[in-house]
Amino acid sequence: MLFYRLFVWRGVEFTPELPTFQWVMVELIVFSLVEELGFYYSHRMLHHPALYKHVHKVHHEWNAPISVISLYAHPVEHILSNMLPPLLGPLLMGSHIATVWLWFIIALFSSIVAHCGYHMPFLPSPEAHDFHHQKFINNFGVLGVLDRLHGTDNLFRASKAYQRHFLLLCWTPVTQQVPDDPKLKSK
């Protein structure tokens, strides 16, 4: 009900006439950038020691991510980091409700894939977020743009996981394409 009121206040269209494909693409790009801004800074803030131990640690109880935990979070985190960043773009743009629904489906699917723990063909790589759940101090964003800008992906960029961080376009597992160092396996 609150979201509906926000959308009405912002002028979101609930009409049967759909926006053009080109306009939907423009909006999805804007939504992605706005989400990157909102999620990166809220997520990084949640890693501050004062907030981490009381709020964000709930989500990090899982070191090896699985899809179910993409939304497993403290209520404060769920509002600040999971709901608000994807909501800001549609509110900013005053988008048609069909575009808003499409965006929420994409955002939720992206979060599920990032937490699935599997690098599957034709889907975005989960390597960056898996690394975040292993090290806790890298890869705070969704797209990685602000991580690169702020240098919060330096450990990741120096890792084997970074070499495996690409869109898999075949059925050969990424661990076979970029195998572990044999010296590390023998230890």
mmCIF file of C-alpha atoms in Angstrom, residues 1-20 23-24 27-28 31 86-87 89-91 93-106:
data_model
loop_
_atom_site.group_PDB
_atom_site.id
_atom_site.type_symbol
_atom_site.label_atom_id
_atom_site.label_comp_id
_atom_site.label_asym_id
_atom_site.label_seq_id
_atom_site.Cartn_x
_atom_site.Cartn_y
_atom_site.Cartn_z
ATOM 1 C CA MET A 1 0.000 0.000 0.000
ATOM 2 C CA LEU A 2 2.876 2.379 0.815
ATOM 3 C CA PHE A 3 4.528 1.682 -2.552
ATOM 4 C CA TYR A 4 1.256 2.279 -4.357
ATOM 5 C CA ARG A 5 0.875 5.647 -2.648
ATOM 6 C CA LEU A 6 4.481 6.544 -3.508
ATOM 7 C CA PHE A 7 3.915 5.594 -7.137
ATOM 8 C CA VAL A 8 0.676 7.604 -7.354
ATOM 9 C CA TRP A 9 2.396 10.591 -5.709
ATOM 10 C CA ARG A 10 5.241 10.357 -8.233
ATOM 11 C CA GLY A 11 2.922 10.044 -11.213
ATOM 12 C CA VAL A 12 3.625 6.443 -12.186
ATOM 13 C CA GLU A 13 1.329 5.502 -15.066
ATOM 14 C CA PHE A 14 -1.224 2.747 -14.546
ATOM 15 C CA THR A 15 -2.668 3.058 -18.068
ATOM 16 C CA PRO A 16 -3.116 0.235 -20.606
ATOM 17 C CA GLU A 17 -0.871 2.088 -23.099
ATOM 18 C CA LEU A 18 2.651 0.694 -22.767
ATOM 19 C CA PRO A 19 5.870 2.700 -23.198
ATOM 20 C CA THR A 20 8.004 2.104 -26.285
ATOM 21 C CA TRP A 23 12.053 4.096 -23.614
ATOM 22 C CA VAL A 24 11.929 0.934 -21.497
ATOM 23 C CA GLU A 27 14.691 3.478 -18.066
ATOM 24 C CA LEU A 28 16.298 0.101 -17.304
ATOM 25 C CA PHE A 31 17.362 2.073 -12.914
ATOM 26 C CA PRO A 86 15.689 -0.805 -6.750
ATOM 27 C CA LEU A 87 12.706 1.422 -5.917
ATOM 28 C CA GLY A 89 14.926 4.482 -10.188
ATOM 29 C CA PRO A 90 11.233 3.948 -10.976
ATOM 30 C CA LEU A 91 10.285 6.723 -8.544
ATOM 31 C CA MET A 93 11.646 8.356 -13.620
ATOM 32 C CA GLY A 94 7.893 8.141 -12.862
ATOM 33 C CA SER A 95 7.815 4.973 -14.955
ATOM 34 C CA HIS A 96 4.864 2.986 -16.248
ATOM 35 C CA ILE A 97 3.828 0.196 -13.872
ATOM 36 C CA ALA A 98 4.692 -2.468 -16.483
ATOM 37 C CA THR A 99 8.287 -1.188 -16.604
ATOM 38 C CA VAL A 100 8.401 -1.134 -12.810
ATOM 39 C CA TRP A 101 7.281 -4.790 -12.668
ATOM 40 C CA LEU A 102 9.842 -5.763 -15.318
ATOM 41 C CA TRP A 103 12.559 -3.977 -13.355
ATOM 42 C CA PHE A 104 11.640 -5.662 -10.056
ATOM 43 C CA ILE A 105 11.720 -9.073 -11.773
ATOM 44 C CA ILE A 106 15.179 -8.315 -13.206
#
